[in-house]
Coordinates of C-alpha atoms and ligand atoms in Angstrom, one line a residue:
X1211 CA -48.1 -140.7 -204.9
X1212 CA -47.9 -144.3 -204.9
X1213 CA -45.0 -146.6 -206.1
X1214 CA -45.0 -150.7 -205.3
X1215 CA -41.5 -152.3 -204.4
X1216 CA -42.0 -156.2 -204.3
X1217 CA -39.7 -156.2 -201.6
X1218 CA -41.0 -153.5 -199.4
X1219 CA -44.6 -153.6 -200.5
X1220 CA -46.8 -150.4 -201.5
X1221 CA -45.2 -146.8 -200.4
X1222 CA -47.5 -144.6 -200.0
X1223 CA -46.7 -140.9 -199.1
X1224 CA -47.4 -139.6 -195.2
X1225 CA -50.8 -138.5 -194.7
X1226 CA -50.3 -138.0 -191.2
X1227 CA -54.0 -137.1 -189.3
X1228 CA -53.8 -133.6 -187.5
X1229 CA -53.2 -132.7 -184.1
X1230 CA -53.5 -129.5 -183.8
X1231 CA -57.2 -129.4 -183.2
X1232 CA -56.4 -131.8 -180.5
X1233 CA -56.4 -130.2 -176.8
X1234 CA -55.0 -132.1 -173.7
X1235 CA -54.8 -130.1 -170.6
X1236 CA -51.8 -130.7 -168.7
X1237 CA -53.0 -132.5 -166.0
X1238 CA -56.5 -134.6 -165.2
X1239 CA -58.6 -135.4 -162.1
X1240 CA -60.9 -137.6 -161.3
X1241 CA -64.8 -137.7 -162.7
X1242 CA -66.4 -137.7 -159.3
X1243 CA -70.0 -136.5 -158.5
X1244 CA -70.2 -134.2 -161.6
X1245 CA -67.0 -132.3 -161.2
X1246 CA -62.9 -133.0 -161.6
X1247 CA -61.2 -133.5 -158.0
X1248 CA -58.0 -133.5 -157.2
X1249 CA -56.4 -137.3 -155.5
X1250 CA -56.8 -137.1 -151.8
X1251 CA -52.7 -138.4 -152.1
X1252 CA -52.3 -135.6 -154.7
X1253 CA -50.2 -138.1 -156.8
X1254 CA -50.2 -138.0 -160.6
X1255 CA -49.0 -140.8 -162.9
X1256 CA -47.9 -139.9 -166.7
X1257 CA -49.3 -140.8 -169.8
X1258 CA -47.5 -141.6 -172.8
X1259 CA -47.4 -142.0 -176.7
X1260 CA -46.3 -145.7 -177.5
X1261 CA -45.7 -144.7 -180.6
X1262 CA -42.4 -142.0 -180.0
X1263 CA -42.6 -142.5 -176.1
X1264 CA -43.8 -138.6 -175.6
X1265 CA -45.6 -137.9 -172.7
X1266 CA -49.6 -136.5 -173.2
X1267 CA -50.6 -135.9 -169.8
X1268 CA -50.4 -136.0 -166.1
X1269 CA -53.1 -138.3 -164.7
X1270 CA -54.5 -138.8 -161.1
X1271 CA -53.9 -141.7 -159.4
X1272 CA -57.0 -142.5 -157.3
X1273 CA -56.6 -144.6 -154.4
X1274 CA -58.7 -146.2 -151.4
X1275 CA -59.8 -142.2 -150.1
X1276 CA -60.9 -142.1 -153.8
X1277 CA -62.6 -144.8 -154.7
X1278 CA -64.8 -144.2 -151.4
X1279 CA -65.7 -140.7 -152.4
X1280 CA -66.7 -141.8 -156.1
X1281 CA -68.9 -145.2 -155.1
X1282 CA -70.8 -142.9 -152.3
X1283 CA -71.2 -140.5 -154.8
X1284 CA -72.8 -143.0 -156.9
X1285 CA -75.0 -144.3 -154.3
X1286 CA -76.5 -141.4 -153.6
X1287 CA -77.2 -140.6 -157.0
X1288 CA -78.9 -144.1 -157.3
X1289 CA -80.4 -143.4 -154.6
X1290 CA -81.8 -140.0 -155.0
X1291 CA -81.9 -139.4 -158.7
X1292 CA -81.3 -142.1 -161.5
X1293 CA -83.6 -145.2 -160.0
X1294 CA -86.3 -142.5 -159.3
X1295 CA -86.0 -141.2 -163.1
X1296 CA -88.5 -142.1 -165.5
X1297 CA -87.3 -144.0 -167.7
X1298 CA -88.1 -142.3 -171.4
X1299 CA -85.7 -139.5 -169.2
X1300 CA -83.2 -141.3 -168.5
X1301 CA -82.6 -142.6 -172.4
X1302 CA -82.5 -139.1 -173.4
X1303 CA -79.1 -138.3 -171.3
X1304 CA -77.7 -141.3 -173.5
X1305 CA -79.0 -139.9 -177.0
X1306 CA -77.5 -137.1 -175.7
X1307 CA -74.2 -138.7 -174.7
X1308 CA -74.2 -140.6 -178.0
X1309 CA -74.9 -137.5 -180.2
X1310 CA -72.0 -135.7 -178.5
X1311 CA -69.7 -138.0 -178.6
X1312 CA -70.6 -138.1 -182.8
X1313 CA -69.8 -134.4 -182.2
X1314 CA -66.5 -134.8 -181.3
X1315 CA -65.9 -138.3 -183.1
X1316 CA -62.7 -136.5 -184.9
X1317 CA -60.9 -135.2 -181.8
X1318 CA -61.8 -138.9 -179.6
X1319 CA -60.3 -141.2 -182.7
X1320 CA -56.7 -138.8 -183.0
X1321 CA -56.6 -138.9 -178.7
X1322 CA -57.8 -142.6 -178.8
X1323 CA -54.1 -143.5 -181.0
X1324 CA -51.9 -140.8 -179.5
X1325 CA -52.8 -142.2 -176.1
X1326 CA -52.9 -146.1 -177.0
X1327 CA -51.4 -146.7 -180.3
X1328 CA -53.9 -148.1 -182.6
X1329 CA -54.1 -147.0 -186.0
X1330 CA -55.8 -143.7 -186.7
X1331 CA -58.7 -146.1 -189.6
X1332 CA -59.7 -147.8 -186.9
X1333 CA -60.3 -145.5 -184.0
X1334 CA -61.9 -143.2 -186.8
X1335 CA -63.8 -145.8 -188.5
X1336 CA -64.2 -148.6 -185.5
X1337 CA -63.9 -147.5 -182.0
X1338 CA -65.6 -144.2 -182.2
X1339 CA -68.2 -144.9 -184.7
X1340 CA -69.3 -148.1 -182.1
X1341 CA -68.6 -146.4 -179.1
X1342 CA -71.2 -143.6 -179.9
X1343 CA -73.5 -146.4 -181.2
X1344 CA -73.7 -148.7 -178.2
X1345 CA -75.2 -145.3 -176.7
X1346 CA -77.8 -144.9 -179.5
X1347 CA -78.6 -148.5 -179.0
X1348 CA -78.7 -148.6 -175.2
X1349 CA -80.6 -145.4 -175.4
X1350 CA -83.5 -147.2 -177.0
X1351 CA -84.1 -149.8 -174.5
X1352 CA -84.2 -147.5 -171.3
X1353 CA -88.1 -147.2 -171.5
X1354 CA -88.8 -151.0 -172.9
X1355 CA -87.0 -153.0 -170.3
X1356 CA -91.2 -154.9 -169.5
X1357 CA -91.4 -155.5 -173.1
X1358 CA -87.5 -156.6 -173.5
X1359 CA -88.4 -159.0 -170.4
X1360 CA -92.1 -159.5 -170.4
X1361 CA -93.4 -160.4 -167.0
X1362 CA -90.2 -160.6 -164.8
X1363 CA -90.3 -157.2 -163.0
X1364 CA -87.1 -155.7 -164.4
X1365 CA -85.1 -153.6 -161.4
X1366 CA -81.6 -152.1 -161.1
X1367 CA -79.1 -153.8 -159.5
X1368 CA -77.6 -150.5 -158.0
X1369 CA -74.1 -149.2 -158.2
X1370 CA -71.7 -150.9 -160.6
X1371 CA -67.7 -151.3 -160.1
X1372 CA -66.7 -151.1 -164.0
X1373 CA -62.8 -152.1 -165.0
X1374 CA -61.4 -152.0 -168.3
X1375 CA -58.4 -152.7 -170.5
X1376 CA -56.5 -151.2 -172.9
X1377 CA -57.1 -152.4 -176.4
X1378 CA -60.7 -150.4 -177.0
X1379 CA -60.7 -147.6 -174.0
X1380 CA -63.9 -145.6 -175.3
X1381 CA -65.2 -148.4 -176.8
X1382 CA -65.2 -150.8 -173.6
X1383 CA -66.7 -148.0 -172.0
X1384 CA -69.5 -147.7 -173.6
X1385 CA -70.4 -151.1 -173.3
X1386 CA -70.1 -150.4 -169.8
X1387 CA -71.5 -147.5 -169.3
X1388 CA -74.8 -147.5 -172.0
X1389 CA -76.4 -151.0 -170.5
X1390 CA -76.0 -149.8 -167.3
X1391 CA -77.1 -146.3 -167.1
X1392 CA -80.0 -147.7 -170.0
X1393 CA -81.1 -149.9 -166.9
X1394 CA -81.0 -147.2 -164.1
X1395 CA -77.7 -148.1 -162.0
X1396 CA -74.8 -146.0 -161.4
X1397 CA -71.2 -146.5 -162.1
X1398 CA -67.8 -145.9 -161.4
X1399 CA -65.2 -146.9 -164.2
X1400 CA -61.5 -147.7 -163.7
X1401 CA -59.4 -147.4 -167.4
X1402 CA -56.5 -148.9 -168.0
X1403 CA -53.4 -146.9 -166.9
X1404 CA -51.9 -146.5 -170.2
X1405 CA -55.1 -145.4 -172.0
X1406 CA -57.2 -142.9 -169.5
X1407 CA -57.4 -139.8 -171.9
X1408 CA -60.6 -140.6 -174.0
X1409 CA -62.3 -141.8 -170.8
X1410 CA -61.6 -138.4 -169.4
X1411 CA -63.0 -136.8 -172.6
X1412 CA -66.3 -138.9 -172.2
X1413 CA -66.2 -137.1 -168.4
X1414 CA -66.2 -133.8 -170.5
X1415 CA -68.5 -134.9 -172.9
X1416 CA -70.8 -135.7 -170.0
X1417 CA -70.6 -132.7 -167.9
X1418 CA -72.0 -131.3 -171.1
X1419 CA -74.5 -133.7 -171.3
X1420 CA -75.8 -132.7 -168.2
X1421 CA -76.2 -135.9 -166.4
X1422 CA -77.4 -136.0 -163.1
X1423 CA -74.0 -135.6 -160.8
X1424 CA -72.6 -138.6 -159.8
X1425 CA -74.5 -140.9 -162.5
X1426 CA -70.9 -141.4 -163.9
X1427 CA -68.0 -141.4 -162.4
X1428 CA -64.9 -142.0 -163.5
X1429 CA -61.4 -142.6 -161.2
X1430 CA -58.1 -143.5 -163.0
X1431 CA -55.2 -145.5 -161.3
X1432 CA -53.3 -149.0 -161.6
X1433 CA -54.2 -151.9 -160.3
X1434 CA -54.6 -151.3 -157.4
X1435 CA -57.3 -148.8 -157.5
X1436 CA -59.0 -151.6 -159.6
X1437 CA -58.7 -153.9 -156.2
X1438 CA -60.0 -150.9 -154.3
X1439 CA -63.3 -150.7 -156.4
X1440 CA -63.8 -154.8 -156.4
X1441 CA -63.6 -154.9 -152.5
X1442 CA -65.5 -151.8 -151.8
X1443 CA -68.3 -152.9 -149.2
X1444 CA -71.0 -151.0 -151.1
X1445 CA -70.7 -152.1 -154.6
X1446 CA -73.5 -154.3 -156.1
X1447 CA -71.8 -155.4 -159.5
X1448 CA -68.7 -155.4 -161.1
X1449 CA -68.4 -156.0 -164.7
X1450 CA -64.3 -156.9 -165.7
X1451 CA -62.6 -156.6 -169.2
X1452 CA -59.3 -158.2 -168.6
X1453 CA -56.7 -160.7 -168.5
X1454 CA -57.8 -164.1 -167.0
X1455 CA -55.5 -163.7 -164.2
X1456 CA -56.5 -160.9 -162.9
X1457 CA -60.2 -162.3 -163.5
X1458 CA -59.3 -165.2 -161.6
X1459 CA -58.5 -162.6 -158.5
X1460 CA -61.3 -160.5 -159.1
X1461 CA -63.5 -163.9 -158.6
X1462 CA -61.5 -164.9 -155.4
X1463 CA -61.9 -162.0 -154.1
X1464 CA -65.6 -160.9 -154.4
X1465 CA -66.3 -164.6 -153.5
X1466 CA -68.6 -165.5 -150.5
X1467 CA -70.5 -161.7 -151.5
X1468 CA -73.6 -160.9 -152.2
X1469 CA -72.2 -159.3 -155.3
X1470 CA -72.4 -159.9 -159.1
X1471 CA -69.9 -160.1 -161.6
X1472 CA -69.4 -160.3 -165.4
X1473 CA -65.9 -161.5 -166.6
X1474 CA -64.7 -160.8 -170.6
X1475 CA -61.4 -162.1 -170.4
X1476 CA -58.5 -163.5 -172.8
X1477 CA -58.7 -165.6 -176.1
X1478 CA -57.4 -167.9 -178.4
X1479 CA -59.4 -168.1 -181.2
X1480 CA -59.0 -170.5 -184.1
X1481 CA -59.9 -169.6 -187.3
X1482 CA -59.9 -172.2 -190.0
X1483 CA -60.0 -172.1 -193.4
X1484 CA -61.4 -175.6 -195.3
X1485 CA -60.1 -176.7 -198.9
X1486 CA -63.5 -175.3 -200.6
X1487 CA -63.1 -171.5 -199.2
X1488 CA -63.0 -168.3 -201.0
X1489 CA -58.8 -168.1 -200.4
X1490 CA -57.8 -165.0 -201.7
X1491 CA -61.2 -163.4 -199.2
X1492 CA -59.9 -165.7 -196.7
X1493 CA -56.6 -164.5 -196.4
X1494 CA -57.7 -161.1 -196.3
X1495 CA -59.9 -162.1 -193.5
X1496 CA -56.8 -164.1 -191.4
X1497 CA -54.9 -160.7 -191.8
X1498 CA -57.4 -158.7 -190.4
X1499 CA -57.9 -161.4 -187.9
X1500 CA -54.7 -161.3 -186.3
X1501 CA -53.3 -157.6 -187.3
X1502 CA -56.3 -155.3 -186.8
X1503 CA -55.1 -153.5 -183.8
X1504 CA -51.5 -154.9 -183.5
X1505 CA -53.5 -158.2 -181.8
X1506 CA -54.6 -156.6 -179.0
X1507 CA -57.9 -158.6 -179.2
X1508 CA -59.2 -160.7 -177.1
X1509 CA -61.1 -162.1 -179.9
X1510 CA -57.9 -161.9 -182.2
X1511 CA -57.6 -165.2 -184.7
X1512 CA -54.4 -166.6 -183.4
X1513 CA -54.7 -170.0 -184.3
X1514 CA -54.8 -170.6 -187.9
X1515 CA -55.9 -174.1 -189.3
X1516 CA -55.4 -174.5 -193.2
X1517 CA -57.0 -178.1 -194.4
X1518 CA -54.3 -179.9 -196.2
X1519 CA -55.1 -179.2 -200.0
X1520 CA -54.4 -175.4 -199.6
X1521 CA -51.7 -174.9 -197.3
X1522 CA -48.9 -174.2 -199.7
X1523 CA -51.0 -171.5 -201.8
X1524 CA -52.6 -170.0 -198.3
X1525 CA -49.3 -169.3 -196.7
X1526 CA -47.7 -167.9 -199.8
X1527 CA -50.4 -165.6 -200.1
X1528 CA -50.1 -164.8 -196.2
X1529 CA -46.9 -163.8 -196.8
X1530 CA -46.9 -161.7 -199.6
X1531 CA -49.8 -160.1 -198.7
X1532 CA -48.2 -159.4 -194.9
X1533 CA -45.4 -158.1 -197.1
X1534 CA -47.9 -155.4 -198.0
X1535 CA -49.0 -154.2 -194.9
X1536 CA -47.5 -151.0 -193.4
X1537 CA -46.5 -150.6 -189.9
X1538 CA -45.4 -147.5 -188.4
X1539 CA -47.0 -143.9 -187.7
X1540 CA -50.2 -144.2 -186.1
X1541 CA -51.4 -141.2 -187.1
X1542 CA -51.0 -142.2 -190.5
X1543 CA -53.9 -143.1 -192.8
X1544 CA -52.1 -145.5 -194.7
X1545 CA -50.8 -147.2 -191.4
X1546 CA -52.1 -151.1 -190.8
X1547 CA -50.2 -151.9 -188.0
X1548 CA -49.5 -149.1 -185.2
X1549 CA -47.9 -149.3 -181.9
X1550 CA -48.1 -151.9 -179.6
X1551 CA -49.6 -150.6 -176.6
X1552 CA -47.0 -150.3 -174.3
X1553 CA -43.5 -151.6 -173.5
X1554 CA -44.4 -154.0 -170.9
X1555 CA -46.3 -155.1 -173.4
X1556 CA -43.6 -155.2 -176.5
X1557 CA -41.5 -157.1 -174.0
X1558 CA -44.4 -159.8 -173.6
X1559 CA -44.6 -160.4 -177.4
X1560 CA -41.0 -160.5 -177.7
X1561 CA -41.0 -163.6 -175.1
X1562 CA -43.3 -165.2 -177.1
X1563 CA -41.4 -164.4 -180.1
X1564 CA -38.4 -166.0 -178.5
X1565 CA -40.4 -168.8 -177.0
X1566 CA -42.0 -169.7 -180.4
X1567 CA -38.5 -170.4 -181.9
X1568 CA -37.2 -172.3 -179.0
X1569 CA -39.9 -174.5 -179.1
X1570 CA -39.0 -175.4 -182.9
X1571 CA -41.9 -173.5 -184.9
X1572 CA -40.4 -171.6 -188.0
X1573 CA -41.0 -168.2 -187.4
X1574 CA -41.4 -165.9 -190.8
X1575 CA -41.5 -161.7 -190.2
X1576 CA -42.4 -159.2 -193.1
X1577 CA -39.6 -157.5 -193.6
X1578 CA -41.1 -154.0 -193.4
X1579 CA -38.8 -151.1 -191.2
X1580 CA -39.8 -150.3 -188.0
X1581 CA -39.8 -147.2 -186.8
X1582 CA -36.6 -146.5 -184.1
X1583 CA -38.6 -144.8 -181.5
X1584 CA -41.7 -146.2 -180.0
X1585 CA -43.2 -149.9 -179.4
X1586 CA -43.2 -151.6 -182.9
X1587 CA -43.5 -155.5 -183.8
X1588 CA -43.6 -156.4 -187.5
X1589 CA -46.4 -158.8 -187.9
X1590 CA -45.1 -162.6 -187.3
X1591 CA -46.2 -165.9 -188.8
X1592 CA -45.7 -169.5 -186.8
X1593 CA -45.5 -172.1 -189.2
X1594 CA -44.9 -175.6 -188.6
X1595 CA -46.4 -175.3 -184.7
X1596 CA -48.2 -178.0 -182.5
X1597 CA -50.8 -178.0 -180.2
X1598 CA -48.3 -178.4 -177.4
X1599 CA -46.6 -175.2 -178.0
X1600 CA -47.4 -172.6 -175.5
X1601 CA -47.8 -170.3 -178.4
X1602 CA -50.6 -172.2 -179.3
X1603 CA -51.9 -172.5 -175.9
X1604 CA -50.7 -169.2 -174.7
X1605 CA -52.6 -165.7 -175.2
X1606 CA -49.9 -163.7 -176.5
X1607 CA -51.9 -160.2 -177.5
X1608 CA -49.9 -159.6 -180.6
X1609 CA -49.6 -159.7 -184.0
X1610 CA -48.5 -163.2 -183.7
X1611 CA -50.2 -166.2 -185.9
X1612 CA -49.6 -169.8 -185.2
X1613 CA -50.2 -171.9 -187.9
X1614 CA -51.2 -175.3 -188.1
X1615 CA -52.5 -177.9 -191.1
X1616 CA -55.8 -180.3 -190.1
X1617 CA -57.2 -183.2 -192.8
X1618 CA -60.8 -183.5 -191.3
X1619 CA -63.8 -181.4 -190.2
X1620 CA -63.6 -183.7 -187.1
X1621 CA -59.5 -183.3 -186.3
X1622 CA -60.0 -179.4 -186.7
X1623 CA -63.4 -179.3 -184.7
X1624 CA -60.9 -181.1 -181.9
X1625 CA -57.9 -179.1 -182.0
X1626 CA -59.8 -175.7 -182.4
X1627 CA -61.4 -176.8 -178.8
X1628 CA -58.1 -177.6 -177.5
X1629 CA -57.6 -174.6 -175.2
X1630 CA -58.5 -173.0 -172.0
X1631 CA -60.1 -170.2 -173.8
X1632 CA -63.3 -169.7 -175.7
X1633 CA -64.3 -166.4 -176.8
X1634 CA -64.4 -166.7 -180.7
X1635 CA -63.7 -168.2 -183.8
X1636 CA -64.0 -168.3 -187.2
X1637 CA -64.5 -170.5 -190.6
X1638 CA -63.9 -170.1 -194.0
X1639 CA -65.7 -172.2 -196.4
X1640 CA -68.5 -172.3 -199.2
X1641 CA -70.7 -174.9 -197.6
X1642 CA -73.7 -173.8 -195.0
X1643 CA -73.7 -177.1 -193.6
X1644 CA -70.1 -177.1 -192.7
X1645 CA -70.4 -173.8 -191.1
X1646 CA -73.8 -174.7 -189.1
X1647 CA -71.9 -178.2 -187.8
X1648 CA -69.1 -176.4 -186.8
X1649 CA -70.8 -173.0 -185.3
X1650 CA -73.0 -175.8 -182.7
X1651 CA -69.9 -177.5 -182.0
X1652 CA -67.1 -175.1 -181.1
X1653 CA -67.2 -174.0 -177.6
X1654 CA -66.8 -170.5 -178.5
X1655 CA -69.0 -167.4 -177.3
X1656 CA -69.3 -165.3 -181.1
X1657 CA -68.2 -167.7 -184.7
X1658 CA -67.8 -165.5 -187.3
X1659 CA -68.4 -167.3 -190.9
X1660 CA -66.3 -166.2 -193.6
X1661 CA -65.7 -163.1 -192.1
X1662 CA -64.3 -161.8 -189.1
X1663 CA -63.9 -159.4 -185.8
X1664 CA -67.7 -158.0 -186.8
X1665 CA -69.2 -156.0 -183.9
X1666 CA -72.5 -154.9 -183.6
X1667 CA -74.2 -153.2 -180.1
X1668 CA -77.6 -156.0 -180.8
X1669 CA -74.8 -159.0 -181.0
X1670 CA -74.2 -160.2 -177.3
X1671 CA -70.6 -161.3 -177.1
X1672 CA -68.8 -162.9 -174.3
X1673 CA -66.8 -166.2 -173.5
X1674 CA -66.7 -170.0 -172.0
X1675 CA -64.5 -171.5 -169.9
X1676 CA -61.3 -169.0 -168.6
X1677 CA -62.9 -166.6 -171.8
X1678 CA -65.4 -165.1 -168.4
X1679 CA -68.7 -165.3 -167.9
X1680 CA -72.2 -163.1 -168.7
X1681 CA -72.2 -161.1 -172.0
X1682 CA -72.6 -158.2 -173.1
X1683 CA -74.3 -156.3 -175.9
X1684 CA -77.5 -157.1 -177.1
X1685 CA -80.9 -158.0 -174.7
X1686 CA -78.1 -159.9 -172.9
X1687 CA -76.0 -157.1 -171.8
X1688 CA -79.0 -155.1 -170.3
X1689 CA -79.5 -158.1 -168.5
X1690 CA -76.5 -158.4 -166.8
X1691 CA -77.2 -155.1 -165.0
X1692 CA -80.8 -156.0 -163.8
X1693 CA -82.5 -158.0 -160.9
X1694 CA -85.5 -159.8 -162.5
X1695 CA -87.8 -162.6 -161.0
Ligands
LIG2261 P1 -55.4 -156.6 -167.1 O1 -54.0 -156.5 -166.7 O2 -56.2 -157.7 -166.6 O3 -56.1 -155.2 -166.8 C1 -57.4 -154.9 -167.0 C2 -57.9 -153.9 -166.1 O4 -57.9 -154.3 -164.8 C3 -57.0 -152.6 -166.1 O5 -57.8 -151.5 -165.9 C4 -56.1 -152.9 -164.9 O6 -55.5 -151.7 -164.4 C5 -57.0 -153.5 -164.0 N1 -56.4 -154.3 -162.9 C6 -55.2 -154.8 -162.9 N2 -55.0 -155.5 -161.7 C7 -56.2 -155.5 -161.0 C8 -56.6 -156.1 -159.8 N3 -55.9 -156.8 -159.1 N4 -57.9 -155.8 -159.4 C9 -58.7 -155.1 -160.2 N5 -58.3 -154.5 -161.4 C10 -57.1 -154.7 -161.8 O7 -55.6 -156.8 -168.7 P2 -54.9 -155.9 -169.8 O8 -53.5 -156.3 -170.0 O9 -55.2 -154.4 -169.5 O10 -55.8 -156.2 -171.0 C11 -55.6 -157.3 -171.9 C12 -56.5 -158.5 -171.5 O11 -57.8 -158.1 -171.7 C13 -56.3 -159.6 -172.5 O12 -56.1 -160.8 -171.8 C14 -57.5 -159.6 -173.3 O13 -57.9 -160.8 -173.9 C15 -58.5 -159.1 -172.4 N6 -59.7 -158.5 -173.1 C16 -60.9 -159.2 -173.1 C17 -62.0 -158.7 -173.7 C18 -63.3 -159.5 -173.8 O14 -64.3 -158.9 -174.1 N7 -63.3 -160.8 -173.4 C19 -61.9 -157.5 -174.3 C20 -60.7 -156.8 -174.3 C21 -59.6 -157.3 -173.6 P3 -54.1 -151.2 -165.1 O15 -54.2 -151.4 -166.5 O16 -54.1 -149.8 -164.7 O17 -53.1 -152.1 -164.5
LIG2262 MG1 -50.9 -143.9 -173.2

C-alpha cells in the first residue's frame, strides 16, 4: 500500500524485518584462544538498541589482565601454528569463514541494526554482503603472496593489535581480519563499545570454522582496553579505524617503537557537482552521499559544491527529494535514514546543528516525524556556508550537508582541498577531462566520478593528511601486514 503526500513524502506501510530468528544470549565473553572467557574483573558493560534505547546484551569488559591473556594467546598461535601453515591451508579457513558468514548473512544484517542502528537495506545489502567478500577475496591471495610481490620475500609481521569504530562493525572487521590472517599473522580485535554483537557472532562463526585456537581473538571494552592493546609490549602492528584524535594518541603513543601502524581516520569530503552533470543522477548521488548510514562515514560527502548555473534547480531538487526520504524504524525495509548510533553521538550532531546556525548558515530540515524513542536526526541541509565555518571544517558524522556555490574548476579544485582531511571525494560531470584534472589534483585517497560511496575488497582505500596513513583493501592492504625486502 502506497499513498504520496507532497508534504510528508511517500508512506509506505511497515515492513518491519523479523527478529525472532534472531538469538542473543544474555551475556558475552571474550574470544580468547578458541574459547569464550569470562573478564578477569568479572565486569560487564550493556549494549543497547539506539533506535528504542532497549538493552540486547551484557558484554565483557576486557581490561589490562585481558588484553595480556588474548595477545599471548596470539603469539603462541603465530608462533606454533599459523606462520608454520602452508599457505593454500591457511586460505581455506577464510573460504570457510567467508562461506559461513554467507550462511548466516540474514541473522548478521538484523543484529548488525539492532545493535548499531543502520538501516536494515544496507546491513542486508552492504555490510554483510562485503564483509563476507573481503574474506573470499583475501582468501585468494594467501598462497600468491611471491607472485603478488615478485622477488621481495614476503613474511608476516606477527601479531596485530586491531581497533575499530562503529559505523561498519563486521565490515571493518573483515578488512581487518582477512588481509591479516591471508598473510599469516595473528590478531586481536577491539570493537567499538556500542556495536560488539556481530563481532561476537564472527567469534561463533569461527569456532565453527575451526580455526586454529588463538588465530582470532577477539576482547571487547572502551577505550581503554583499546590503550591497553596499543601499549602492549608484544604487539607488532596495530591497524586503527577511528577518529583523528584518538589517532593522533595512538601515534604518540606507539612512537619511538619498533612497531607499525595503519591509521583510517575522519573525513570531509567534497563532492562537487559542475554545470554540465547529469543533475537529477547527481542529486541522487549527494543524498546517498551524505545519508547512507545516517553520515556515519568517514568517507561521507559533506561538503557540497554546486557551480553557479545550477544552484537554484540542485537545491530545489535536494530538498524535495530529502522530503522523500523516510527516517525511523531500522528494521524497516522502507527505512533511508535509521538511528544515529548512539546518544553521545546525537548530542554531537545537535552541537553542530546549533553551531551551524550561530555561525549564520541557513539551515533547512525535511520535515519528516521522528520517532519519540531512540536517537533520530532528520537529514539537515547548510546552505549559504563558508569555508570558515567549522561546519565546513569540522567532521560532524551526521546527516549534515554544507553547501557551498564555486564559478571555476580552479576555485572548486582550491576550496575542496581546503581541509585537514583527505579521504574522498567526488565529481559530477559529463566531461572525462574534467574528471581526470580533478581526480590528479585533489588530495584525496579514493575520487569517486559520478557516483559515490562504491566499495570493492581489490580497491585500496585510505587517507592523506589527518585522513591516516597505509591503506587497506586491494594488493595494498595485504601489504600492510607483511615484512618485504
Ligand atoms: P573513536 O572514538 O576514535 O573510536 C574508535 C575505536 O577506538 C573504538 O573501538 C574506541 O573504543 C577505540 N578507542 C577509543 N579511545 C581509544 C584509545 N585511547 N586508545 C585506543 N583505542 C581507543 O572513533 P569512533 O567515534 O568510534 O568512530 C568514528 C570515527 O571513525 C570518525 O572520525 C570516522 O571518520 C572514523 N572512521 C574512519 C574510517 C576510515 O576508513 N578512514 C572508517 C570508519 C570510521 P570505544 O568505542 O569503545 O570507545
Ligand atoms: Mg549497541
Amino acid at each position: 500500500m502506497l499513498s504520496l503526500d507532497f508534504k510528508s513524502g511517500w508512506n509506505y506501510a511497515p515492513a518491519t524485518e523479523d527478529t525472532k530468528h534472531i538469538q542473543l544470549k544474555e551475556q558475552y565473553d571474550l574470544f580468547i584462544d578458541g574459547r569464550f572467557e569470562k573478564p578477569e574483573k568479572g565486569k560487564y558493560f550493556s549494549t543497547i538498541n539506539p533506535s528504542n534505547e532497549e538493552h540486547l546484551a551484557k558484554v565483557a569488559l576486557a581490561d589490562t589482565a585481558d588484553v595480556n591473556k588474548a595477545v599471548k594467546a596470539a603469539r603462541a598461535a603465530y608462533t606454533n601454528v599459523w606462520s608454520k601453515m602452508p599457505a593454500a591451508e591457511r586460505g581455506k579457513y577464510l573460504f570457510r569463514i567467508a562461506r559461513l558468514m554467507q550462511e548466516r548473512a540474514r541473522e548478521l544484517a538484523v543484529i548488525e541494526t539492532m545493535d548499531g542502528g543502520k538501516p536494515i537495506r544496507e546491513s542486508r545489502d552492504i555490510d554483510i554482503p562485503l564483509a563476507a567478500n573481503h574474506f573470499f577475496y583475501y582468501a585468494g591471495w594467501a598462497d600468491k603472496l611471491q607472485y603478488a610481490f615478485p622477488n621481495r620475500k614476503p613474511q608476516p609481521i606477527g601479531v596485530a593489535g586491531q581497533i575499530i569504530p562503529w559505523n561498519f562493525p563486521l565490515l571493518m572487521a573483515a578488512w581487518k581480519i582477512a588481509p591479516a590472517l591471508a598473510t599469516g599473522n595473528t590478531v586481536v580485535l577491539k570493537p567499538a563499545e556500542t556495536t560488539p554483537l556481530t563481532a561476537l557472532k564472527l567469534a561463533e562463526i569461527i569456532q565453527e570454522s575451526e580455526l586454529p585456537h588463538g588465530v582470532v581473538n577477539i576482547i571487547t571494552g572502551a577505550g581503554a582496553t583499546g590503550a591497553a592493546l596499543v601499549n602492549h609490549p608484544d604487539i607488532n602492528k596495530i591497524a586503527f579505524t577511528g577518529s583523528t584524535d584518538v589517532g593522533k594518541l595512538i601515534q604518540k603513543s606507539i612512537a619511538g617503537t619498533p612497531k607499525k601502524l595503519t591509521l583510517e581516520l575522519g573525513g570531509k569530503a567534497a563532492n562537487i557537482i559542475f554545470e554540465d552533470a547529469p543533475i537529477d543522477q547527481a542529486v541522487e548521488g549527494i543524498i546517498n552521499g551524505i545519508f547512507f548510514n545516517q553520515g556515519h562515514v568517514c568517507c561521507a560527502g559533506s561538503r557540497l559544491f554546486i557551480q553557479e548555473g545550477v544552484a537554484d534547480i540542485v537545491i530545489r531538487k535536494l530538498k524535495d527529494r530529502m522530503e522523500t526520504l523516510i527516517v525511523g524504524n531500522p528494521l524497516d525495509k522502507n527505512t533511508d535514514i535509521g538511528a544515529i548510533n548512539s546518544k553521545n553521538q546525537l548530542e554531537t550532531i545537535n552541537k553542530y546543528l546549533k553551531i551551524g546556525k550561530d555561525e549564520g548558515a541557513e539551515l533547512f530540515q525535511s520535515s519528516c516525524d521522528i520517532p519519540k524513542k531512540g536517537f533520530f536526526c532528520r537529514p539537515t541541509l547548510f546552505l549559504n556556508a563558508s569555508q570558515s565555518h567549522r561546519i565546513v571544517q569540522e567532521e560532524i558524522f551526521g546527516p549534515v550537508l554544507a553547501v557551498q556555490t564555486f564559478r571555476t574548476v580552479e576555485e572548486v579544485i582550491e576550496k575542496a582541498n581546503n581541509t585537514p582531511y583527505g579521504l574522498s571525494a567526488g565529481v559530477w560531470t559529463d566531461k572525462g577531462s574534467k574528471i581526470f584534472n580533478l581526480t590528479t589534483k585533489m588530495r584525496a585517497g579514493v575520487v569517486w566520478a559520478n557516483t559515490f560511496n562504491k566499495f570493492d575488497p581489490a580497491s585500496p582505500f585510505g587517507g592523506y593528511k589527518e585522513s591516516g596513513f597505509g591503506r587497506e583493501g586491494g594488493l595494498h592492504g595485504l601489504s600492510a601486514y607483511l615484512n618485504m625486502e
